[in-house]
Amino acid sequence: MMARRSQQVTYWPMSRLIYDAGGLNSGSWPVVTPEHFITPVARFFTRSHAPIPAIDPATWRLEVAGLVHRASHFSLDELVGEFPKRTLDATLVCAGLRRAEFLSLGPLPGELPWGPEPVSTGSWTGVALRDVLRAAGLGAEARYVEFTGLDRVDREGRHFGFGGSIDLDKAIGGEVLLATQLNGAPLPPMHGFPLRAIVPGWIGARSVKWLGRIALLAEPSENYFQSRAYRTQREIDPEKPRDVSSGDPLGEVPLNAIIVEPAEGTTVAAGWVTVRGWAMGSANRPLVSVEVSPNGGRDWNTARITVPGTAWTWSFWEATMSLEPDSHILTVRATDSAGVTQPAEVSETWNVKGYANNAWHRVTLVAE
Ligand code: MTE
């Protein structure tokens, strides 16, 4: 079912899966032991649409512009010196998580065939976006906050910085950070040195790295990655089959749950088997329960939450079940505080670019 087994991947010693020659896009199989609640930097996934820019922190400036009363530029020292320091644990989830499962329904040309790798939890330190926006003074028309990176992406004959926008309500929520550190050390270059946005609970694409500019806008950003990509469109336009500009823009990550072990295709000893994984709700509807089925969704057992998270992070869970000698389809689903659970089938979540798959996660294994 998962296309992962047939993919051409190279294994690094750290078990990083590399999907491209430049190493711009990689991830590790998640580990769900308590000491891995915060993902070590060496195992943190990474996703970049262009080469990593070399930025001199001495000359770097953050521009704050658009619908503000006081447009300004900040050096790194000014930013960390003028605003209170904040640290927050937040799980970064790429919109392409679990895209590979869609390949059972047909090809997704040009898209990275991610399995469960592009998700990691960081302890992020920086300043609150809200504090910086307060200092700039919001114009009455401001509705969106646009982030633009200093990398240079090529799309549709144009050369521009990766970017996108979030709603003003989210931006002033207090949890959105302008982060200078990951896990207590300066951001590594691949994760956005010297400054990146961290938008907890929203797709990773909105956590713009190598931040150069923040602009207050009356309308959503026109950046390609807001207006043309990272949108869920369920119908293919026959004239422009890869175009999703009429789809819905992605924002909050959906409720999701994943079986991390045993992995797909494993053979285990029949009898008691422990199944482990992670799950996460969305901002206003936190995770309430996780259920695991030994038989593709006919019967469900409630899992034990082994490491509870917050509204902005994953939680780890575990369930033990007795398996007869046979082939079994283990299945997981989570339920949020509104009583909403996940869609059962990938056909319900399929979309043209394969984003935000949160169908029940299934793993086929053999007990003998
Ligand atoms: N920011 C810039 N400037 N350029 C990018 O290509 N990729 C985005 C986001 N921020 C990206 C970016 C995507 S799609 C994801 S999932 C996250 O960064 C990945 O962050 P990481 O590499 O630190 O894991």
Coordinates of C-alpha atoms and ligand atoms in Angstrom, one line a residue, residues 24 26 44-50 92-95 118 120 124 148-151 153 161-163 182 190-192 196 203-211 225 230, ligand 1:
L24 CA 17.8 19.9 0.3
S26 CA 15.5 14.7 3.7
F44 CA 15.3 16.9 11.9
F45 CA 13.6 16.7 8.5
T46 CA 14.3 19.5 6.0
R47 CA 12.5 20.8 3.0
S48 CA 13.9 23.6 0.8
H49 CA 12.7 24.7 -2.7
A50 CA 16.1 26.3 -3.7
L92 CA 6.7 21.2 12.2
V93 CA 4.6 19.2 9.8
C94 CA 5.2 19.4 6.0
A95 CA 2.1 19.5 3.9
P118 CA 8.7 15.2 7.1
S120 CA 9.9 16.9 13.6
W124 CA 12.3 27.1 19.2
T148 CA 9.4 36.3 2.4
G149 CA 12.7 34.4 2.5
L150 CA 16.1 35.4 1.2
D151 CA 16.5 32.2 -0.9
V153 CA 13.3 30.0 -6.2
G161 CA 12.1 34.5 -2.4
F162 CA 10.0 31.6 -1.1
G163 CA 7.0 33.1 0.9
L182 CA 16.5 25.4 17.4
M190 CA 19.4 24.4 6.4
H191 CA 16.8 25.4 9.0
G192 CA 16.8 29.1 8.3
R196 CA 12.9 32.0 10.5
I203 CA 1.7 23.7 7.5
G204 CA 5.5 23.9 7.5
A205 CA 5.5 26.0 4.4
R206 CA 4.3 29.0 6.4
S207 CA 7.3 28.8 8.7
V208 CA 9.4 30.7 6.2
K209 CA 13.2 30.3 6.6
W210 CA 16.0 32.8 6.0
L211 CA 13.4 35.5 6.7
F225 CA 3.8 29.3 -2.7
Y230 CA 0.2 24.6 -1.1
Ligands
MTE1 N1 11.3 28.8 3.7 C1 12.1 29.2 2.6 N2 12.6 30.4 2.6 N3 12.3 28.3 1.6 C2 11.7 27.0 1.6 O1 11.9 26.3 0.6 N4 10.3 25.4 2.8 C3 9.1 25.4 3.7 C4 9.4 26.0 5.0 N5 10.1 27.2 4.9 C5 10.9 26.6 2.7 C6 10.8 27.6 3.8 C7 8.6 24.0 3.9 S1 7.7 23.4 2.6 C8 8.8 23.3 5.0 S2 8.0 21.9 5.3 C9 9.6 23.9 6.1 O2 10.3 25.1 5.7 C10 10.7 22.9 6.4 O3 11.6 23.4 7.4 P1 12.9 22.7 7.8 O4 13.8 22.5 6.6 O5 13.5 23.5 8.9 O6 12.5 21.3 8.4

